Amino acid sequence: IGSLDRGFTFSDLEDSTSVLRNLTILGGFSSSWGGGILIEDANPVITGVTVDSCTADEGGGIYIAGDLAMPLIQDCEIKNCIATANDPLLGGGGIRVSDAVPTILDCDIHHNVAENGAGLLVLEEGGTTAVSGTYSRNRIHHNTAVADAGGCLIRGSVETLQFTENLVYANTAARGGGLLLATISESAN
């Protein structure tokens, strides 16, 4: 699927019966979130999908947002995507996760570009969900961030995050080329 618009949108509590399987999204574009795929408070199953050369302000390839968003993304390739936002809290060239609880397994996330979190940006933005989700057996490589975290930036209070058996290598950034964990702690008065 080639387009000058976003490839797919999942929203409004769509459940796991919404399935995207074995296709390529090429050249998707959004001036806001998710050039390839936007997931807002939905739980689709996305398997065997290639997201290639997509662009958005945030989440060039895939943007996942909302306390109720719990998608499964498995055996996918996210490559050559760009997040164009030029802000210290924005980015996510390949995938951006905001206050959501995704399961991302066995994906190849590479050659993406962003200000921050070029491969993967996982961010708590004040929702009811801390930085959470399961990220396992992914390859995050050859991504480039202008500022922080070429490979993966995790920013927020970490509670139930599972980041296991991932290969993070050959990424570049001004700070935290591979993985940068920036936790937020609450101060007591």
Coordinates of N, CA, C and O in Angstrom, one line a residue:
I1 N 0.9 -1.2 0.0 CA 0.0 0.0 0.0 C 0.9 1.2 0.0 O 1.7 1.4 0.9
G2 N 0.8 2.0 -1.0 CA 1.6 3.3 -1.1 C 0.7 4.5 -1.0 O -0.5 4.4 -1.5
S3 N 1.1 5.5 -0.3 CA 0.1 6.6 -0.1 C 0.8 7.9 0.3 O 2.0 7.9 0.8
L4 N 0.2 9.0 0.2 CA 0.6 10.3 0.8 C -0.2 10.6 2.0 O -0.1 11.6 2.6
D5 N -1.0 9.6 2.5 CA -1.7 9.7 3.7 C -1.3 8.6 4.6 O -0.5 7.7 4.2
R6 N -1.8 8.6 5.8 CA -1.5 7.5 6.8 C -2.0 6.2 6.2 O -3.0 6.2 5.6
G7 N -1.2 5.2 6.5 CA -1.6 3.8 6.0 C -2.9 3.3 6.7 O -3.9 3.0 6.0
F8 N -2.9 3.2 8.0 CA -4.0 2.6 8.8 C -4.2 3.4 10.1 O -3.3 3.8 10.7
T9 N -5.5 3.4 10.5 CA -5.8 4.0 11.8 C -6.7 2.9 12.6 O -7.7 2.4 12.0
F10 N -6.3 2.6 13.8 CA -7.1 1.8 14.7 C -7.5 2.7 15.9 O -6.6 3.3 16.5
S11 N -8.8 2.8 16.2 CA -9.2 3.6 17.3 C -10.5 3.2 17.9 O -11.1 2.2 17.5
D12 N -10.9 3.9 19.0 CA -12.2 3.7 19.6 C -12.5 2.2 20.1 O -13.5 1.6 19.8
L13 N -11.5 1.7 20.8 CA -11.6 0.4 21.4 C -11.8 -0.7 20.4 O -12.3 -1.8 20.8
E14 N -11.3 -0.6 19.2 CA -11.2 -1.8 18.3 C -10.4 -2.9 19.1 O -9.5 -2.6 19.7
D15 N -10.9 -4.1 18.9 CA -10.3 -5.2 19.7 C -9.4 -6.0 18.8 O -9.1 -5.7 17.7
S16 N -9.0 -7.2 19.4 CA -8.0 -8.1 18.7 C -8.6 -8.8 17.4 O -7.9 -9.5 16.8
T17 N -9.9 -8.5 17.2 CA -10.5 -9.0 15.9 C -10.1 -8.1 14.7 O -10.3 -8.5 13.6
S18 N -9.5 -6.9 15.0 CA -9.0 -6.1 14.0 C -7.6 -6.5 13.7 O -6.7 -6.4 14.6
V19 N -7.3 -7.1 12.6 CA -6.1 -7.8 12.3 C -5.5 -7.2 11.0 O -6.2 -7.1 10.0
L20 N -4.2 -6.9 11.0 CA -3.5 -6.4 9.9 C -2.3 -7.4 9.7 O -1.5 -7.6 10.6
R21 N -2.3 -8.1 8.5 CA -1.3 -9.2 8.3 C -0.7 -9.2 6.9 O -1.4 -9.1 5.9
N22 N 0.6 -9.4 6.9 CA 1.4 -9.7 5.7 C 1.1 -8.7 4.6 O 0.7 -9.1 3.5
L23 N 1.5 -7.5 4.8 CA 1.4 -6.5 3.8 C 2.5 -5.4 4.1 O 3.1 -5.4 5.1
T24 N 2.7 -4.5 3.1 CA 3.7 -3.5 3.2 C 3.0 -2.1 3.1 O 2.2 -1.9 2.2
I25 N 3.3 -1.3 4.1 CA 2.8 0.1 4.1 C 4.0 1.0 3.6 O 5.0 1.0 4.3
L26 N 4.0 1.6 2.5 CA 5.1 2.3 1.9 C 4.7 3.8 1.7 O 3.7 4.1 1.1
G27 N 5.5 4.7 2.3 CA 5.4 6.1 2.1 C 4.2 6.7 2.8 O 3.7 7.8 2.3
G28 N 3.7 6.2 3.9 CA 2.6 6.8 4.6 C 3.0 8.1 5.2 O 4.2 8.3 5.5
F29 N 2.1 9.0 5.3 CA 2.4 10.4 5.8 C 1.3 10.9 6.7 O 0.1 10.7 6.4
S30 N 1.7 11.6 7.8 CA 0.8 12.3 8.6 C 1.5 13.6 9.1 O 2.7 13.5 9.5
S31 N 0.8 14.7 9.2 CA 1.4 15.9 9.7 C 1.3 15.9 11.2 O 1.8 16.8 11.9
S32 N 0.7 14.9 11.8 CA 0.7 14.8 13.3 C 1.3 13.4 13.7 O 2.5 13.3 13.9
W33 N 0.5 12.4 13.9 CA 0.9 11.2 14.6 C 0.8 10.0 13.6 O -0.2 9.8 12.9
G34 N 1.8 9.1 13.6 CA 1.7 7.8 12.9 C 1.6 7.9 11.4 O 0.5 7.8 10.9
G35 N 2.7 8.0 10.7 CA 2.7 8.1 9.3 C 2.2 6.8 8.7 O 1.5 6.7 7.7
G36 N 2.7 5.6 9.2 CA 2.3 4.3 8.7 C 1.0 3.8 9.4 O 0.0 3.4 8.7
I37 N 1.0 3.8 10.7 CA -0.1 3.2 11.5 C -0.3 4.1 12.7 O 0.6 4.4 13.5
L38 N -1.6 4.5 13.0 CA -1.9 5.2 14.2 C -2.9 4.3 15.0 O -3.9 3.8 14.5
I39 N -2.5 4.0 16.3 CA -3.3 3.2 17.2 C -3.7 4.1 18.4 O -2.8 4.4 19.2
E40 N -5.0 4.4 18.6 CA -5.4 5.2 19.7 C -6.5 4.4 20.5 O -7.6 4.1 19.9
D41 N -6.2 4.0 21.7 CA -7.1 3.3 22.6 C -7.7 2.1 21.8 O -8.9 1.9 21.8
A42 N -6.9 1.3 21.2 CA -7.3 0.2 20.4 C -6.4 -1.0 20.6 O -5.2 -0.8 21.1
N43 N -6.8 -2.2 20.3 CA -6.0 -3.4 20.6 C -5.9 -4.3 19.3 O -6.2 -5.5 19.4
P44 N -5.4 -3.7 18.2 CA -5.3 -4.6 17.0 C -4.2 -5.6 17.1 O -3.3 -5.4 17.9
V45 N -4.2 -6.6 16.2 CA -3.1 -7.5 16.1 C -2.5 -7.2 14.7 O -3.2 -7.2 13.7
I46 N -1.2 -6.9 14.8 CA -0.5 -6.6 13.5 C 0.7 -7.5 13.4 O 1.6 -7.6 14.3
T47 N 0.7 -8.4 12.4 CA 1.7 -9.4 12.2 C 2.2 -9.4 10.8 O 1.5 -9.3 9.8
G48 N 3.5 -9.6 10.6 CA 4.1 -9.8 9.3 C 4.0 -8.5 8.4 O 4.0 -8.6 7.2
V49 N 3.9 -7.4 9.0 CA 3.7 -6.1 8.3 C 5.1 -5.4 8.2 O 5.8 -5.3 9.1
T50 N 5.3 -4.8 7.0 CA 6.5 -4.0 6.8 C 6.0 -2.5 6.7 O 5.1 -2.2 5.9
V51 N 6.6 -1.7 7.5 CA 6.3 -0.2 7.5 C 7.5 0.4 7.0 O 8.6 0.4 7.7
D52 N 7.5 1.0 5.8 CA 8.7 1.5 5.1 C 8.5 2.9 4.6 O 7.5 3.2 4.0
S53 N 9.5 3.7 5.0 CA 9.6 5.1 4.4 C 8.4 5.9 4.8 O 7.9 6.7 3.9
C54 N 7.9 5.8 6.0 CA 6.7 6.6 6.4 C 7.2 7.8 7.2 O 8.3 7.8 7.9
T55 N 6.5 8.9 7.3 CA 6.8 10.1 7.9 C 5.7 10.7 8.7 O 4.5 10.7 8.2
A56 N 6.0 11.2 9.9 CA 5.0 11.9 10.7 C 5.7 12.8 11.7 O 6.9 12.7 11.9
D57 N 5.0 13.8 12.2 CA 5.6 14.7 13.2 C 6.1 13.8 14.4 O 7.2 14.0 14.9
E58 N 5.3 12.9 14.9 CA 5.7 11.9 15.9 C 5.3 10.5 15.5 O 4.2 10.3 15.0
G59 N 6.2 9.6 15.8 CA 5.9 8.2 15.4 C 5.8 8.0 13.9 O 4.8 7.8 13.3
G60 N 7.0 8.2 13.3 CA 7.0 8.2 11.8 C 6.4 6.9 11.3 O 5.7 6.9 10.3
G61 N 6.8 5.8 11.8 CA 6.3 4.5 11.4 C 4.9 4.1 12.0 O 3.9 4.0 11.4
I62 N 5.0 4.0 13.4 CA 3.8 3.6 14.2 C 3.7 4.5 15.4 O 4.7 4.7 16.1
Y63 N 2.5 5.0 15.7 CA 2.2 5.8 16.9 C 1.2 5.0 17.7 O 0.1 4.7 17.2
I64 N 1.5 4.7 19.0 CA 0.5 4.0 19.8 C 0.2 4.9 21.0 O 1.2 5.2 21.8
A65 N -1.0 5.2 21.3 CA -1.4 6.1 22.3 C -2.6 5.7 23.1 O -3.5 5.1 22.5
G66 N -2.7 6.1 24.4 CA -3.9 5.9 25.2 C -3.8 4.8 26.2 O -3.3 3.7 25.9
D67 N -4.3 5.1 27.4 CA -4.3 4.1 28.5 C -5.0 2.8 28.1 O -4.7 1.8 28.7
L68 N -5.9 2.8 27.1 CA -6.6 1.6 26.8 C -6.0 0.9 25.6 O -6.5 -0.1 25.1
A69 N -4.9 1.4 25.1 CA -4.2 0.8 23.9 C -3.3 -0.4 24.3 O -2.3 -0.1 25.1
M70 N -3.6 -1.6 23.9 CA -2.8 -2.8 24.2 C -2.7 -3.6 22.9 O -3.1 -4.8 22.9
P71 N -2.1 -3.1 21.9 CA -2.0 -3.8 20.6 C -0.9 -4.9 20.7 O 0.0 -4.8 21.5
L72 N -1.0 -5.9 19.9 CA 0.1 -6.9 19.6 C 0.7 -6.6 18.3 O 0.0 -6.6 17.3
I73 N 2.0 -6.3 18.3 CA 2.8 -6.1 17.0 C 3.9 -7.1 17.0 O 4.7 -7.2 17.9
Q74 N 3.8 -8.1 16.0 CA 4.7 -9.2 16.0 C 5.2 -9.5 14.6 O 4.5 -9.4 13.7
D75 N 6.5 -9.9 14.6 CA 7.1 -10.2 13.3 C 7.0 -9.2 12.2 O 6.8 -9.4 11.0
C76 N 7.2 -7.9 12.6 CA 7.1 -6.8 11.7 C 8.4 -6.2 11.5 O 9.4 -6.4 12.2
E77 N 8.5 -5.4 10.4 CA 9.7 -4.6 10.1 C 9.3 -3.2 9.9 O 8.5 -2.9 9.2
I78 N 10.0 -2.3 10.7 CA 9.8 -0.9 10.6 C 11.1 -0.3 10.3 O 12.1 -0.3 11.0
K79 N 11.1 0.3 9.0 CA 12.4 0.8 8.5 C 12.2 2.1 7.7 O 11.2 2.4 7.2
N80 N 13.3 2.9 7.7 CA 13.4 4.1 6.9 C 12.3 5.1 7.2 O 12.0 5.9 6.3
C81 N 11.8 5.1 8.5 CA 10.8 6.1 8.8 C 11.4 7.3 9.5 O 12.5 7.2 10.2
I82 N 10.7 8.4 9.5 CA 11.2 9.7 10.1 C 10.1 10.3 10.9 O 9.0 10.5 10.4
A83 N 10.5 10.7 12.1 CA 9.7 11.6 12.9 C 10.3 13.0 12.8 O 11.5 13.2 13.1
T84 N 9.5 14.0 12.3 CA 10.0 15.3 12.0 C 10.0 16.3 13.1 O 10.6 17.4 13.0
A85 N 9.3 16.0 14.3 CA 9.2 16.9 15.4 C 10.6 17.3 15.9 O 11.5 16.4 16.1
N86 N 10.8 18.6 16.2 CA 12.1 19.1 16.7 C 11.8 19.6 18.1 O 11.8 20.8 18.3
D87 N 11.7 18.7 19.1 CA 11.4 19.0 20.4 C 12.0 18.0 21.4 O 12.0 16.8 21.0
P88 N 12.4 18.4 22.5 CA 13.1 17.4 23.4 C 12.2 16.3 23.9 O 12.8 15.2 24.3
L89 N 10.9 16.4 23.9 CA 10.1 15.3 24.3 C 9.4 14.5 23.2 O 8.7 13.6 23.4
L90 N 9.7 14.9 22.0 CA 9.0 14.3 20.8 C 10.0 13.4 20.0 O 11.2 13.5 20.1
G91 N 9.4 12.6 19.2 CA 10.3 11.8 18.3 C 9.6 10.4 18.0 O 8.4 10.3 17.8
G92 N 10.5 9.4 18.0 CA 10.0 8.1 17.7 C 10.0 7.8 16.2 O 8.9 7.8 15.6
G93 N 11.1 7.8 15.6 CA 11.2 7.6 14.1 C 10.5 6.3 13.7 O 9.7 6.3 12.8
G94 N 10.8 5.2 14.3 CA 10.2 3.9 14.0 C 8.9 3.7 14.7 O 7.8 3.6 14.0
I95 N 8.9 3.7 16.0 CA 7.7 3.5 16.8 C 7.7 4.5 18.0 O 8.7 4.6 18.7
R96 N 6.6 5.1 18.2 CA 6.4 5.9 19.4 C 5.2 5.4 20.2 O 4.1 5.1 19.7
V97 N 5.5 5.2 21.5 CA 4.5 4.6 22.5 C 4.2 5.7 23.5 O 5.1 6.2 24.2
S98 N 3.0 6.1 23.7 CA 2.6 7.2 24.6 C 1.5 6.7 25.5 O 0.3 6.5 25.1
D99 N 1.8 6.5 26.8 CA 0.8 6.1 27.8 C 0.0 4.8 27.4 O -1.2 4.8 27.5
A100 N 0.6 3.9 26.7 CA 0.0 2.7 26.2 C 0.7 1.5 26.8 O 1.8 1.6 27.3
V101 N 0.1 0.3 26.5 CA 0.7 -1.0 27.0 C 0.8 -2.0 25.9 O 0.0 -3.0 25.8
P102 N 1.7 -1.8 24.9 CA 1.7 -2.7 23.8 C 2.5 -3.9 24.1 O 3.3 -3.9 25.0
T103 N 2.4 -4.9 23.3 CA 3.3 -6.1 23.2 C 3.9 -6.0 21.8 O 3.2 -6.2 20.8
I104 N 5.2 -5.8 21.8 CA 6.0 -5.8 20.6 C 7.0 -6.9 20.6 O 8.0 -6.8 21.4
L105 N 6.9 -7.9 19.7 CA 7.7 -9.1 19.7 C 8.3 -9.3 18.4 O 7.7 -9.2 17.3
D106 N 9.6 -9.7 18.4 CA 10.2 -10.3 17.2 C 10.2 -9.3 16.0 O 10.1 -9.7 14.8
C107 N 10.3 -8.0 16.2 CA 10.3 -7.0 15.2 C 11.7 -6.6 14.8 O 12.6 -6.6 15.7
D108 N 11.9 -6.1 13.6 CA 13.2 -5.6 13.1 C 12.9 -4.1 12.9 O 12.2 -3.7 12.0
I109 N 13.6 -3.2 13.8 CA 13.3 -1.8 13.7 C 14.7 -1.1 13.4 O 15.6 -1.1 14.2
H110 N 14.8 -0.6 12.1 CA 16.1 -0.2 11.7 C 16.0 1.0 10.7 O 15.0 1.2 10.0
H111 N 17.1 1.7 10.6 CA 17.3 2.8 9.7 C 16.2 3.9 9.8 O 15.8 4.5 8.8
N112 N 15.8 4.2 11.0 CA 14.8 5.3 11.3 C 15.5 6.5 11.8 O 16.6 6.4 12.4
V113 N 14.9 7.7 11.7 CA 15.5 8.9 12.1 C 14.5 9.7 12.9 O 13.3 9.8 12.6
A114 N 15.0 10.4 14.0 CA 14.2 11.3 14.8 C 15.1 12.1 15.7 O 16.2 11.9 15.9
E115 N 14.5 13.2 16.3 CA 15.2 14.0 17.2 C 15.5 13.1 18.5 O 16.7 13.2 19.0
N116 N 14.6 12.3 18.9 CA 14.8 11.5 20.1 C 14.2 10.1 19.9 O 13.1 10.0 19.2
G117 N 14.8 9.0 20.4 CA 14.2 7.7 20.3 C 14.0 7.3 18.8 O 12.9 7.0 18.4
A118 N 15.0 7.3 18.0 CA 14.9 7.1 16.6 C 14.3 5.8 16.3 O 13.4 5.7 15.4
G119 N 14.7 4.7 16.9 CA 14.1 3.4 16.7 C 12.8 3.3 17.4 O 11.7 2.9 16.9
L120 N 12.8 3.5 18.8 CA 11.7 3.3 19.6 C 11.7 4.4 20.7 O 12.7 4.5 21.4
L121 N 10.5 5.1 20.9 CA 10.4 6.0 22.0 C 9.2 5.6 22.8 O 8.1 5.5 22.3
V122 N 9.4 5.3 24.1 CA 8.4 4.9 25.0 C 8.3 6.0 26.1 O 9.2 6.2 26.8
L123 N 7.1 6.6 26.1 CA 7.0 7.8 26.9 C 5.7 7.9 27.8 O 4.7 7.5 27.3
E124 N 5.9 8.2 29.0 CA 4.8 8.5 29.9 C 4.4 10.0 29.8 O 5.3 10.8 30.0
E125 N 3.2 10.3 29.4 CA 2.8 11.7 29.2 C 1.7 12.2 30.2 O 1.0 13.1 29.9
G126 N 1.6 11.5 31.3 CA 0.7 12.0 32.3 C -0.7 11.3 32.3 O -1.6 11.7 33.0
G127 N -0.7 10.2 31.6 CA -1.9 9.3 31.6 C -1.9 8.5 32.9 O -1.1 8.7 33.8
T128 N -2.8 7.6 33.0 CA -2.9 6.8 34.2 C -2.0 5.6 34.2 O -1.8 4.9 35.1
T129 N -1.3 5.4 33.0 CA -0.4 4.3 32.8 C 1.0 4.7 32.9 O 1.4 5.7 32.2
A130 N 1.8 4.1 33.7 CA 3.3 4.4 33.7 C 3.8 3.7 32.5 O 3.1 3.1 31.8
V131 N 5.1 3.9 32.3 CA 5.8 3.3 31.2 C 5.6 1.8 31.3 O 6.1 1.2 32.3
S132 N 4.9 1.2 30.4 CA 4.6 -0.3 30.5 C 4.7 -0.9 29.2 O 4.9 -0.3 28.2
G133 N 4.4 -2.2 29.2 CA 4.4 -3.0 28.0 C 5.4 -4.1 28.0 O 6.3 -4.1 28.9
T134 N 5.4 -4.9 26.9 CA 6.3 -6.0 26.7 C 7.0 -5.8 25.4 O 6.4 -5.7 24.4
Y135 N 8.3 -5.7 25.5 CA 9.2 -5.5 24.3 C 10.2 -6.6 24.3 O 11.1 -6.6 25.1
S136 N 10.1 -7.7 23.5 CA 10.9 -8.8 23.6 C 11.4 -9.3 22.2 O 10.6 -9.3 21.2
R137 N 12.6 -9.8 22.1 CA 13.2 -10.4 21.0 C 13.2 -9.5 19.7 O 13.2 -10.0 18.6
N138 N 13.3 -8.2 19.9 CA 13.3 -7.3 18.8 C 14.8 -6.9 18.5 O 15.7 -7.0 19.3
R139 N 15.0 -6.6 17.2 CA 16.3 -6.1 16.8 C 16.1 -4.6 16.5 O 15.3 -4.2 15.6
I140 N 16.8 -3.8 17.2 CA 16.7 -2.3 17.1 C 18.1 -1.8 16.7 O 19.0 -1.8 17.5
H141 N 18.3 -1.5 15.4 CA 19.7 -1.2 14.9 C 19.7 -0.2 13.8 O 18.7 0.0 13.1
H142 N 20.9 0.5 13.7 CA 21.1 1.4 12.6 C 20.1 2.6 12.5 O 19.7 3.0 11.5
N143 N 19.7 3.0 13.7 CA 18.8 4.2 13.8 C 19.6 5.4 14.2 O 20.6 5.3 14.9
T144 N 19.1 6.6 13.9 CA 19.9 7.8 14.1 C 19.0 8.9 14.8 O 18.0 9.3 14.2
A145 N 19.4 9.3 16.0 CA 18.7 10.4 16.7 C 19.6 11.6 16.7 O 20.8 11.5 17.0
V146 N 19.1 12.8 16.5 CA 19.8 14.0 16.6 C 20.2 14.3 18.0 O 21.4 14.7 18.2
A147 N 19.4 14.1 19.0 CA 19.6 14.4 20.4 C 19.8 13.1 21.2 O 20.9 12.6 21.3
D148 N 18.7 12.5 21.7 CA 18.8 11.4 22.6 C 18.4 10.1 22.0 O 17.3 10.0 21.4
A149 N 19.1 9.0 22.3 CA 18.7 7.6 22.1 C 18.5 7.3 20.6 O 17.4 7.3 20.2
G150 N 19.5 6.9 20.0 CA 19.4 6.4 18.6 C 18.6 5.1 18.5 O 17.7 5.0 17.7
G151 N 18.8 4.2 19.5 CA 18.0 3.0 19.5 C 16.7 3.0 20.1 O 15.7 2.9 19.5
C152 N 16.7 3.3 21.5 CA 15.5 3.3 22.2 C 15.6 4.3 23.4 O 16.6 4.3 24.2
L153 N 14.6 5.1 23.5 CA 14.4 6.0 24.6 C 13.2 5.7 25.4 O 12.1 5.6 24.9
I154 N 13.4 5.4 26.7 CA 12.3 5.1 27.6 C 12.3 6.2 28.7 O 13.2 6.3 29.4
R155 N 11.2 7.0 28.7 CA 11.2 8.1 29.6 C 9.9 8.1 30.4 O 8.8 8.1 29.8
G156 N 10.0 8.0 31.7 CA 8.8 8.0 32.6 C 9.1 7.1 33.8 O 10.2 6.6 34.0
S157 N 8.0 7.0 34.6 CA 8.1 6.1 35.8 C 7.9 4.7 35.3 O 6.9 4.3 34.7
V158 N 8.9 3.8 35.5 CA 8.9 2.5 35.0 C 8.3 1.6 36.1 O 8.8 1.5 37.2
E159 N 7.2 0.9 35.8 CA 6.6 0.0 36.8 C 6.5 -1.4 36.2 O 7.0 -2.3 36.8
T160 N 5.8 -1.6 35.1 CA 5.6 -2.9 34.6 C 6.2 -3.1 33.2 O 5.7 -4.0 32.5
L161 N 7.2 -2.4 32.9 CA 7.9 -2.5 31.7 C 8.7 -3.8 31.6 O 9.4 -4.1 32.5
Q162 N 8.5 -4.6 30.5 CA 9.3 -5.8 30.3 C 10.1 -5.5 29.0 O 9.5 -5.5 27.9
F163 N 11.4 -5.4 29.1 CA 12.3 -5.1 28.0 C 13.3 -6.2 28.0 O 14.3 -6.1 28.7
T164 N 13.1 -7.3 27.3 CA 13.9 -8.5 27.4 C 14.3 -9.1 26.1 O 13.6 -9.0 25.1
E165 N 15.5 -9.6 26.1 CA 16.1 -10.3 24.9 C 16.1 -9.5 23.6 O 16.0 -10.1 22.5
N166 N 16.2 -8.2 23.7 CA 16.3 -7.3 22.6 C 17.7 -7.2 22.2 O 18.6 -7.1 23.0
L167 N 18.0 -7.0 20.9 CA 19.3 -6.7 20.4 C 19.3 -5.2 20.0 O 18.6 -4.9 19.1
V168 N 20.1 -4.4 20.7 CA 20.1 -3.0 20.4 C 21.6 -2.7 20.0 O 22.5 -2.8 20.9
Y169 N 21.8 -2.4 18.8 CA 23.2 -2.2 18.3 C 23.3 -1.3 17.1 O 22.3 -1.0 16.4
A170 N 24.5 -0.7 16.9 CA 24.8 0.2 15.8 C 23.9 1.4 15.6 O 23.6 1.8 14.5
N171 N 23.4 1.9 16.7 CA 22.6 3.1 16.7 C 23.4 4.3 17.0 O 24.5 4.2 17.7
T172 N 23.0 5.5 16.6 CA 23.8 6.7 16.9 C 22.9 7.8 17.4 O 21.8 8.0 17.0
A173 N 23.5 8.6 18.3 CA 22.8 9.8 18.9 C 23.9 10.7 19.6 O 25.0 10.2 19.9
A174 N 23.5 11.9 19.9 CA 24.4 12.8 20.6 C 24.5 12.2 22.1 O 25.6 12.3 22.7
R175 N 23.5 11.6 22.6 CA 23.5 11.1 24.0 C 22.7 9.8 24.0 O 21.6 9.7 23.5
G176 N 23.3 8.7 24.5 CA 22.6 7.4 24.6 C 22.4 6.8 23.2 O 21.2 6.6 22.8
G177 N 23.4 6.5 22.5 CA 23.3 5.9 21.2 C 22.5 4.7 21.1 O 21.6 4.5 20.2
G178 N 22.6 3.8 22.1 CA 21.8 2.5 22.0 C 20.5 2.6 22.8 O 19.4 2.6 22.2
L179 N 20.6 2.8 24.1 CA 19.4 2.8 25.0 C 19.6 3.8 26.0 O 20.6 3.9 26.7
L180 N 18.6 4.7 26.2 CA 18.6 5.7 27.2 C 17.3 5.6 28.1 O 16.2 5.6 27.5
L181 N 17.5 5.3 29.4 CA 16.4 5.2 30.3 C 16.4 6.5 31.2 O 17.4 6.8 31.9
A182 N 15.4 7.3 31.0 CA 15.2 8.6 31.8 C 14.0 8.4 32.6 O 12.9 8.6 32.2
T183 N 14.2 8.0 33.9 CA 13.1 7.8 34.8 C 12.6 9.1 35.4 O 13.4 10.0 35.6
I184 N 11.4 9.1 35.8 CA 10.8 10.3 36.5 C 10.5 9.8 37.9 O 9.8 8.8 38.1
S185 N 11.0 10.5 38.9 CA 10.7 10.2 40.3 C 9.9 11.3 40.9 O 10.1 12.5 40.6
E186 N 9.0 11.0 41.8 CA 8.2 12.0 42.4 C 8.9 12.4 43.7 O 9.4 11.6 44.4
S187 N 8.9 13.7 44.0 CA 9.6 14.2 45.2 C 8.5 14.3 46.3 O 7.4 14.7 46.1
A188 N 9.0 14.0 47.5 CA 8.1 14.1 48.6 C 8.2 15.5 49.2 O 9.2 16.1 49.3
N189 N 7.1 16.1 49.6 CA 7.0 17.4 50.2 C 7.1 17.3 51.7 O 6.6 16.5 52.4

